[in-house]
Structures are given as C-alpha cells and as structure tokens.
Amino acid sequence: MDSVKQILAEYKPAGWDADLVSAGFVKHIAQQGETLSITLALPFAGHSLLAQITEQYADRLRAATGATQLDWQLTIEVATLPRAQGLAAVQGIRNIIVVASGKGGVGKSTTAVNLALALQKEGARVAILDADIYGPSIPTMLGTLKERPVSYDGKLMEPVLACGLKSNSIGYLVAEQDATIWRGPMASKALAQILHETRWGEVDYLVVDMPPGTGDIQLTMAQQVPTSAAVIVTTPQDVALADARKGVAMFNKVAVPVLGIIENMSYHLCSACGHHEPLFGTGGGQKMAEQYQVALLGQLPLHIDIRQHMDEGRPTVVSAPEGALAQAYVQLAQRVGAALYFSGKPIATPLYTLALDE
C-alpha cells in the first residue's frame, strides 16, 4: 500500500503544517479484490475535504492499485488544544475560539455566526456565545430575538437552539437598552456567568463573539475566558487595519494565540452582474498577516444577500448552503479548524459528566 500512501501524501492544503499521511490522518488502507478501502480521521472540522481528496486522487489510486471501486470513510474527532494561561476548561467544551475586531462595523458578528454554522456543517459540534455587550446581535441574526434560556434546576441555563446551533447571549438576558451602559466589571462578570452557567453539553468549538475594540473590558474578558485561540476580523482599509493591529497586540499580551486575519468586505460582489469591486482597497489584510506572521484565513465579499440573510434571522450558510457565499464561509471554517489544530500540541479532552436525574 506504499503507492497509495505516496499518492495521498501529496494532499496538503494551505495552512496545514503536514500532509495527509505524515500528519497521521490516514488510519487504514486495505484492498480486497477490486475494492480499495481507505479510512481517514480528521482532528478538526473538515467533512467536505473528503470530496476534494476523492476528486483529485481517485483516478490515480485506481490506476496504481487496479481497484475498480474505492470505499472511503471519514470520521471527525476534534482534538482539544491548550487553553491560554492554563485556565480551567469549561465542562464539555473542547476549544474556545474568540472572534474579535479592533473596531466596530467590520462585520465581526456576521462572520462569527456564519463561521460557527460552517464549522457545524463541516462535522463539528458547535455553540456560540454572544459576549458583545455593546450590541448583542446574535439573537437577531439567528432569528431567536424573542427566545429566553430556561433553567430546569435553578442553577444552569439551557442554551437557545437555532439552526442546530447552541447559543447564549447577553441579548437574551437583559433589555436591549440596558446592555450598552454597563461598566467594565459588571460586563466581565456577566460574561463569566453566562459562560460557566450554561449547560453547553459536549461541544467541539465554542465561538465567542467579543465586543469590538481593545480596551479594558476586552482585555479583562480575554483574560477570563479559557481561550484556545483568537481570529481577528477587519476590512481592507487603513483605518480598520490600524485598529486590527491593536487587537493582535492585545491577544499577544495575554498569551492567546492569534490564528490569523479574516478580511471581511474584501470586495463588493455585484448581485446583478457579478462584478468584483474593491470598495475599501486591496491587499491590506495580506500585508497585516505578513507583518504579524499570521495567516490570512479568508477574504469575504460585501454582498447584499449576506445582509438580507442576517436581518431575516437565517444566516447565509443556512439560507443558501450550496451557494458561493456559503462556500466561502465553509472554506474559512476549514482554514480555522486546521489552523487551530496545527497551532499547538493536543491535550486531554475535558470530560463531560451528566447527572442521572438529567
């Protein structure tokens, strides 16, 4: 089966530190008659990668082995990566990915929601926590504005389910006009309470939508949340990039790995003719990624459909799952999942215990 391994070893997508074989993702190869069986296991979200692999290598594998039928198996078992500052894990949560931005208005929450849904689509168990005290928009974007978490034991809240995603938000718990006038300690305490007093269950990735900015509140939250890694959302123009740089510096200060930059509104995609127009300039995200030696994880378009989907409470990944916009988020999820895995050495997965009376 060396010929099979040699062919599969050519598969190394952008952002991977090792190829499919040397990374240990090929678990079993066997041939019985004219049937070649290949079992793969990925330690991060990436279910649709199997289609890429089969499309690229199926013909060559048949030619190399004489097999007429290929039997592929792919399992997703998300690894747990180290938490910043050695903080204790939240029960049942393997990884916490913080989505942050140096300033507001760059599409951070839109990106966080679609990233979470895309990670779920790629085979992971995902939840989202809306920690944006200045403008908790996750309930609107998920179509759960009127929902409220319930508690069956008076101790833990049950997350609100939307699009198969577990969610909790400051927006569910306080009146809209109250959330924006909280002082730092009150806001940080509220975040810690929501994080630790929600019955998340078993979750591979908890995506946290952080407040925009890099002030004391954001710094305190970054220090309190047992974060696996952060991603920074920005737009290409110089003003946004200057603030995004502060975001990278903040996470470096509290020893939270920054997986990379997501350049949102990278270009305007005309819904009538498909014309690409870089309204906010070009190349800013790439230059910043090179400056800080982090990855440019994705370049997402400015498109009217994304805005409409979010306003309707049906995010793009759910509303048009086979469309080009949804595929852009899926590719982003693949990059983020792989970047997190290759960012460190996996550790033991925190146990999730369930009381018998539950």
Short mmCIF file of C-alpha atoms in Angstrom, two decimals:
data_model
loop_
_atom_site.label_atom_id
_atom_site.label_comp_id
_atom_site.label_asym_id
_atom_site.label_seq_id
_atom_site.Cartn_x
_atom_site.Cartn_y
_atom_site.Cartn_z
CA MET A 1 0.00 0.00 0.00
CA ASP A 2 3.01 2.27 -0.23
CA SER A 3 1.83 3.53 -3.62
CA VAL A 4 -1.47 4.62 -2.06
CA LYS A 5 0.29 6.47 0.74
CA GLN A 6 2.62 8.11 -1.75
CA ILE A 7 -0.33 9.50 -3.69
CA LEU A 8 -2.27 10.64 -0.60
CA ALA A 9 0.85 12.30 0.80
CA GLU A 10 0.55 14.89 -1.96
CA TYR A 11 -2.54 16.33 -0.27
CA LYS A 12 -1.53 19.32 1.83
CA PRO A 13 -3.99 22.25 1.73
CA ALA A 14 -2.97 25.81 2.55
CA GLY A 15 -2.46 26.25 6.27
CA TRP A 16 -1.57 22.63 7.01
CA ASP A 17 1.81 22.04 8.64
CA ALA A 18 1.95 18.46 7.35
CA ASP A 19 0.45 16.39 4.56
CA LEU A 20 -2.42 13.93 4.93
CA VAL A 21 -0.17 10.94 5.57
CA SER A 22 2.62 12.39 7.72
CA ALA A 23 0.03 14.16 9.91
CA GLY A 24 -1.39 10.75 10.77
CA PHE A 25 -4.83 11.34 9.27
CA VAL A 26 -4.76 8.14 7.16
CA LYS A 27 -5.83 5.45 9.61
CA HIS A 28 -6.34 2.37 7.47
CA ILE A 29 -5.70 1.18 3.91
CA ALA A 30 -6.78 -2.22 2.68
CA GLN A 31 -7.52 -3.85 -0.65
CA GLN A 32 -9.79 -6.82 -1.09
CA GLY A 33 -10.16 -7.92 -4.66
CA GLU A 34 -11.01 -4.90 -6.75
CA THR A 35 -12.15 -2.79 -3.77
CA LEU A 36 -9.73 -0.36 -2.14
CA SER A 37 -10.78 0.82 1.33
CA ILE A 38 -9.31 3.99 2.85
CA THR A 39 -10.19 5.27 6.31
CA LEU A 40 -9.38 8.86 7.23
CA ALA A 41 -9.78 10.64 10.57
CA LEU A 42 -9.50 14.40 10.93
CA PRO A 43 -8.94 16.07 14.35
CA PHE A 44 -10.72 19.24 13.18
CA ALA A 45 -13.83 20.23 11.24
CA GLY A 46 -13.38 19.38 7.57
CA HIS A 47 -16.02 16.96 6.34
CA SER A 48 -16.16 18.33 2.78
CA LEU A 49 -12.40 17.88 2.36
CA LEU A 50 -13.17 14.25 1.51
CA ALA A 51 -14.83 15.35 -1.73
CA GLN A 52 -11.66 17.26 -2.67
CA ILE A 53 -9.45 14.27 -1.92
CA THR A 54 -11.55 11.80 -3.89
CA GLU A 55 -11.86 14.16 -6.84
CA GLN A 56 -8.11 14.78 -7.01
CA TYR A 57 -6.80 11.27 -6.44
CA ALA A 58 -9.49 8.67 -7.25
CA ASP A 59 -8.32 8.01 -10.83
CA ARG A 60 -4.66 7.75 -9.85
CA LEU A 61 -5.46 5.40 -6.96
CA ARG A 62 -7.40 3.12 -9.31
CA ALA A 63 -4.54 3.12 -11.79
CA ALA A 64 -1.93 2.42 -9.10
CA THR A 65 -3.81 -0.44 -7.44
CA GLY A 66 -6.00 -1.88 -10.17
CA ALA A 67 -9.05 -1.29 -7.99
CA THR A 68 -12.35 -0.56 -9.69
CA GLN A 69 -14.13 0.56 -6.53
CA LEU A 70 -12.95 2.96 -3.81
CA ASP A 71 -14.53 2.78 -0.36
CA TRP A 72 -13.79 5.97 1.57
CA GLN A 73 -14.55 6.51 5.27
CA LEU A 74 -14.02 9.81 7.07
CA THR A 75 -14.54 10.49 10.76
CA ILE A 76 -14.27 13.82 12.56
CA GLU A 77 -12.96 13.67 16.13
CA VAL A 78 -12.00 17.21 17.11
CA ALA A 79 -8.84 17.44 19.21
CA THR A 80 -8.58 19.66 22.29
CA LEU A 81 -5.89 22.33 22.14
CA PRO A 82 -4.21 24.05 25.11
CA ARG A 83 -6.03 26.92 26.79
CA ALA A 84 -4.37 30.29 27.27
CA GLN A 85 -2.75 30.91 30.65
CA GLY A 86 -3.60 27.39 31.77
CA LEU A 87 -7.17 28.33 32.72
CA ALA A 88 -9.54 25.54 33.71
CA ALA A 89 -11.76 24.20 30.94
CA VAL A 90 -15.48 24.86 30.81
CA GLN A 91 -17.10 21.47 31.28
CA GLY A 92 -17.69 19.69 27.98
CA ILE A 93 -16.07 22.38 25.79
CA ARG A 94 -13.00 21.27 23.88
CA ASN A 95 -11.98 24.54 22.24
CA ILE A 96 -12.98 28.18 22.57
CA ILE A 97 -12.37 30.37 19.53
CA VAL A 98 -12.69 34.10 20.14
CA VAL A 99 -13.78 36.29 17.21
CA ALA A 100 -12.59 39.84 17.78
CA SER A 101 -12.12 43.12 15.94
CA GLY A 102 -10.23 46.30 16.67
CA LYS A 103 -13.29 48.43 15.84
CA GLY A 104 -16.99 48.07 15.25
CA GLY A 105 -18.72 47.90 11.89
CA VAL A 106 -16.40 45.40 10.21
CA GLY A 107 -18.88 42.50 10.20
CA LYS A 108 -17.48 40.63 13.19
CA SER A 109 -20.79 39.20 14.40
CA THR A 110 -21.89 38.23 10.88
CA THR A 111 -18.58 36.43 10.45
CA ALA A 112 -18.82 34.75 13.87
CA VAL A 113 -22.31 33.35 13.21
CA ASN A 114 -21.52 32.04 9.74
CA LEU A 115 -18.19 30.64 10.93
CA ALA A 116 -19.95 28.74 13.72
CA LEU A 117 -22.56 27.34 11.31
CA ALA A 118 -19.87 26.40 8.79
CA LEU A 119 -17.85 24.56 11.46
CA GLN A 120 -21.03 22.67 12.30
CA LYS A 121 -21.63 21.88 8.63
CA GLU A 122 -18.09 20.51 8.45
CA GLY A 123 -18.85 17.87 11.09
CA ALA A 124 -18.18 19.53 14.43
CA ARG A 125 -20.41 20.10 17.47
CA VAL A 126 -20.60 23.88 17.80
CA ALA A 127 -22.05 26.52 20.10
CA ILE A 128 -21.89 30.31 20.01
CA LEU A 129 -21.64 32.79 22.87
CA ASP A 130 -22.55 36.42 22.24
CA ALA A 131 -20.31 38.46 24.52
CA ASP A 132 -20.79 41.73 22.64
CA ILE A 133 -22.26 43.86 25.40
CA TYR A 134 -22.33 46.95 23.22
CA GLY A 135 -24.57 45.42 20.61
CA PRO A 136 -25.64 41.79 21.19
CA SER A 137 -26.78 40.98 17.66
CA ILE A 138 -26.60 37.18 17.68
CA PRO A 139 -30.30 36.78 18.68
CA THR A 140 -31.34 38.87 15.67
CA MET A 141 -29.02 37.04 13.30
CA LEU A 142 -30.19 33.61 14.46
CA GLY A 143 -33.86 34.59 14.47
CA THR A 144 -34.15 33.99 18.22
CA LEU A 145 -34.78 37.54 19.41
CA LYS A 146 -37.84 36.54 21.44
CA GLU A 147 -36.31 33.38 22.91
CA ARG A 148 -35.12 33.14 26.51
CA PRO A 149 -32.90 30.49 28.11
CA VAL A 150 -34.70 28.25 30.60
CA SER A 151 -33.32 26.56 33.69
CA TYR A 152 -34.66 23.24 34.90
CA ASP A 153 -32.58 23.06 38.08
CA GLY A 154 -32.29 26.73 39.05
CA LYS A 155 -28.52 26.52 38.56
CA LEU A 156 -27.69 26.18 34.89
CA MET A 157 -29.29 27.74 31.82
CA GLU A 158 -30.18 25.67 28.78
CA PRO A 159 -28.77 27.23 25.61
CA VAL A 160 -31.17 28.52 22.97
CA LEU A 161 -31.16 26.31 19.87
CA ALA A 162 -31.18 27.87 16.40
CA CYS A 163 -30.20 26.28 13.10
CA GLY A 164 -28.90 23.32 15.10
CA LEU A 165 -26.56 25.66 16.95
CA LYS A 166 -26.49 26.09 20.73
CA SER A 167 -26.40 29.75 21.66
CA ASN A 168 -26.49 32.11 24.60
CA SER A 169 -26.32 35.88 24.59
CA ILE A 170 -26.44 38.87 26.86
CA GLY A 171 -29.20 39.93 24.48
CA TYR A 172 -31.40 37.08 25.77
CA LEU A 173 -30.98 38.13 29.39
CA VAL A 174 -31.23 41.92 29.61
CA ALA A 175 -33.27 44.63 27.93
CA GLU A 176 -31.61 45.97 24.81
CA GLN A 177 -31.26 49.49 26.21
CA ASP A 178 -29.56 48.25 29.39
CA ALA A 179 -26.72 46.18 27.91
CA THR A 180 -24.81 49.09 26.43
CA ILE A 181 -24.45 51.11 29.65
CA TRP A 182 -22.70 48.50 31.77
CA ARG A 183 -19.35 49.31 33.32
CA GLY A 184 -16.37 47.02 32.82
CA PRO A 185 -16.52 44.85 35.97
CA MET A 186 -20.25 44.28 35.57
CA ALA A 187 -19.86 43.30 31.93
CA SER A 188 -16.97 40.94 32.63
CA LYS A 189 -18.88 39.29 35.48
CA ALA A 190 -21.90 38.81 33.24
CA LEU A 191 -19.77 37.13 30.57
CA ALA A 192 -18.19 34.76 33.08
CA GLN A 193 -21.63 33.89 34.45
CA ILE A 194 -23.09 33.13 31.02
CA LEU A 195 -20.04 31.08 30.04
CA HIS A 196 -19.91 28.94 33.17
CA GLU A 197 -23.62 28.74 33.99
CA THR A 198 -24.87 27.48 30.64
CA ARG A 199 -25.31 23.75 30.14
CA TRP A 200 -23.42 23.60 26.85
CA GLY A 201 -23.14 19.82 26.73
CA GLU A 202 -20.39 18.33 24.61
CA VAL A 203 -19.02 20.99 22.26
CA ASP A 204 -16.03 20.82 19.92
CA TYR A 205 -15.89 24.56 19.26
CA LEU A 206 -17.45 27.38 21.26
CA VAL A 207 -17.30 30.51 19.10
CA VAL A 208 -17.28 33.68 21.22
CA ASP A 209 -18.35 36.95 19.60
CA MET A 210 -16.34 39.53 21.55
CA PRO A 211 -17.13 43.25 21.94
CA PRO A 212 -15.30 45.39 19.36
CA GLY A 213 -12.26 47.33 20.48
CA THR A 214 -9.16 46.69 22.57
CA GLY A 215 -9.92 48.46 25.84
CA ASP A 216 -10.04 47.32 29.44
CA ILE A 217 -13.29 45.36 29.02
CA GLN A 218 -11.92 43.36 26.09
CA LEU A 219 -8.63 42.75 27.89
CA THR A 220 -10.39 41.51 31.03
CA MET A 221 -12.66 39.23 29.03
CA ALA A 222 -9.71 37.83 27.10
CA GLN A 223 -8.01 37.01 30.38
CA GLN A 224 -11.10 35.38 31.93
CA VAL A 225 -12.18 33.14 29.06
CA PRO A 226 -10.17 29.87 28.75
CA THR A 227 -9.46 30.63 25.12
CA SER A 228 -7.82 28.22 22.70
CA ALA A 229 -7.17 30.87 20.05
CA ALA A 230 -8.47 34.09 18.50
CA VAL A 231 -9.22 35.30 15.00
CA ILE A 232 -9.27 38.99 14.06
CA VAL A 233 -11.89 40.37 11.67
CA THR A 234 -11.02 43.51 9.72
CA THR A 235 -11.78 45.27 6.47
CA PRO A 236 -9.09 46.23 3.94
CA GLN A 237 -8.99 49.98 4.56
CA ASP A 238 -6.17 51.54 6.57
CA VAL A 239 -8.36 52.80 9.46
CA ALA A 240 -9.71 49.33 10.21
CA LEU A 241 -6.31 47.70 9.81
CA ALA A 242 -4.74 50.09 12.31
CA ASP A 243 -7.29 49.03 14.92
CA ALA A 244 -6.96 45.36 13.98
CA ARG A 245 -3.24 45.58 14.73
CA LYS A 246 -4.13 46.65 18.26
CA GLY A 247 -6.30 43.54 18.53
CA VAL A 248 -3.40 41.27 17.59
CA ALA A 249 -1.19 43.07 20.10
CA MET A 250 -3.80 42.67 22.86
CA PHE A 251 -4.06 38.91 22.40
CA ASN A 252 -0.29 38.59 22.24
CA LYS A 253 -0.12 40.41 25.57
CA VAL A 254 -2.40 37.87 27.27
CA ALA A 255 -0.73 34.89 25.53
CA VAL A 256 -3.72 33.94 23.38
CA PRO A 257 -2.62 32.53 20.00
CA VAL A 258 -3.93 34.50 17.02
CA LEU A 259 -4.76 32.04 14.25
CA GLY A 260 -4.98 34.73 11.63
CA ILE A 261 -6.81 37.56 9.94
CA ILE A 262 -10.23 37.42 8.30
CA GLU A 263 -10.58 40.19 5.74
CA ASN A 264 -14.31 40.94 5.55
CA MET A 265 -15.88 43.13 2.85
CA SER A 266 -12.75 42.37 0.87
CA TYR A 267 -14.58 43.34 -2.30
CA HIS A 268 -18.10 44.24 -3.37
CA LEU A 269 -19.78 41.49 -5.36
CA CYS A 270 -22.50 42.94 -7.59
CA SER A 271 -25.69 40.89 -7.32
CA ALA A 272 -26.72 41.92 -10.85
CA CYS A 273 -23.62 41.16 -12.89
CA GLY A 274 -21.13 39.53 -10.51
CA HIS A 275 -18.56 42.32 -10.93
CA HIS A 276 -15.87 42.49 -8.22
CA GLU A 277 -15.02 45.96 -6.96
CA PRO A 278 -12.60 46.60 -4.06
CA LEU A 279 -14.50 49.44 -2.38
CA PHE A 280 -12.19 49.54 0.65
CA GLY A 281 -8.88 48.96 -1.10
CA THR A 282 -6.88 45.81 -1.69
CA GLY A 283 -4.10 43.87 -0.03
CA GLY A 284 -4.49 45.30 3.46
CA GLY A 285 -5.27 42.01 5.17
CA GLN A 286 -2.41 40.22 3.41
CA LYS A 287 0.10 42.91 4.40
CA MET A 288 -1.05 42.78 8.02
CA ALA A 289 -0.88 38.97 8.10
CA GLU A 290 2.68 39.10 6.76
CA GLN A 291 3.64 41.80 9.27
CA TYR A 292 2.48 39.74 12.25
CA GLN A 293 3.41 36.38 10.72
CA VAL A 294 -0.10 35.01 10.92
CA ALA A 295 -2.33 33.53 8.24
CA LEU A 296 -4.80 35.37 6.07
CA LEU A 297 -7.62 32.92 6.78
CA GLY A 298 -10.13 34.24 4.30
CA GLN A 299 -11.31 37.14 2.17
CA LEU A 300 -15.09 37.50 2.32
CA PRO A 301 -17.18 39.65 -0.03
CA LEU A 302 -19.56 42.51 0.67
CA HIS A 303 -22.84 41.25 -0.77
CA ILE A 304 -26.45 42.28 -0.28
CA ASP A 305 -27.57 38.67 0.24
CA ILE A 306 -25.43 38.33 3.38
CA ARG A 307 -27.08 41.40 4.90
CA GLN A 308 -30.56 40.21 3.98
CA HIS A 309 -29.96 36.72 5.37
CA MET A 310 -28.75 38.09 8.71
CA ASP A 311 -31.63 40.56 9.04
CA GLU A 312 -34.08 37.74 8.37
CA GLY A 313 -32.53 35.55 11.07
CA ARG A 314 -31.45 32.92 8.53
CA PRO A 315 -27.66 33.21 8.10
CA THR A 316 -26.11 32.64 4.70
CA VAL A 317 -24.69 29.19 5.49
CA VAL A 318 -28.24 28.04 6.28
CA SER A 319 -30.24 30.13 3.77
CA ALA A 320 -28.18 29.24 0.69
CA PRO A 321 -25.95 26.34 1.75
CA GLU A 322 -24.82 25.42 -1.76
CA GLY A 323 -24.15 29.00 -2.90
CA ALA A 324 -20.77 30.62 -3.42
CA LEU A 325 -21.16 32.83 -0.34
CA ALA A 326 -21.81 29.85 1.94
CA GLN A 327 -18.87 28.00 0.39
CA ALA A 328 -16.63 30.95 1.26
CA TYR A 329 -17.58 30.50 4.93
CA VAL A 330 -17.08 26.73 4.69
CA GLN A 331 -13.57 27.27 3.33
CA LEU A 332 -12.97 29.72 6.17
CA ALA A 333 -14.13 27.10 8.70
CA GLN A 334 -11.74 24.55 7.19
CA ARG A 335 -8.86 27.00 7.49
CA VAL A 336 -9.73 27.97 11.07
CA GLY A 337 -10.17 24.36 12.20
CA ALA A 338 -6.87 23.27 10.68
CA ALA A 339 -5.02 26.36 11.91
CA LEU A 340 -6.20 25.71 15.46
CA TYR A 341 -5.12 22.06 15.35
CA PHE A 342 -1.67 22.86 13.99
CA SER A 343 -1.19 25.77 16.43
CA GLY A 344 -0.14 23.52 19.31
CA LYS A 345 0.06 20.04 20.74
CA PRO A 346 -3.35 18.49 21.56
CA ILE A 347 -4.13 17.86 25.22
CA ALA A 348 -6.53 15.59 27.07
CA THR A 349 -10.18 16.31 26.30
CA PRO A 350 -12.18 17.66 29.29
CA LEU A 351 -14.78 15.20 30.47
CA TYR A 352 -18.46 15.99 30.34
CA THR A 353 -20.49 14.42 33.11
CA LEU A 354 -24.26 14.18 33.15
CA ALA A 355 -26.19 13.76 36.38
CA LEU A 356 -28.52 10.76 36.46
CA ASP A 357 -31.58 12.93 37.11
CA GLU A 358 -30.92 14.92 33.93
#
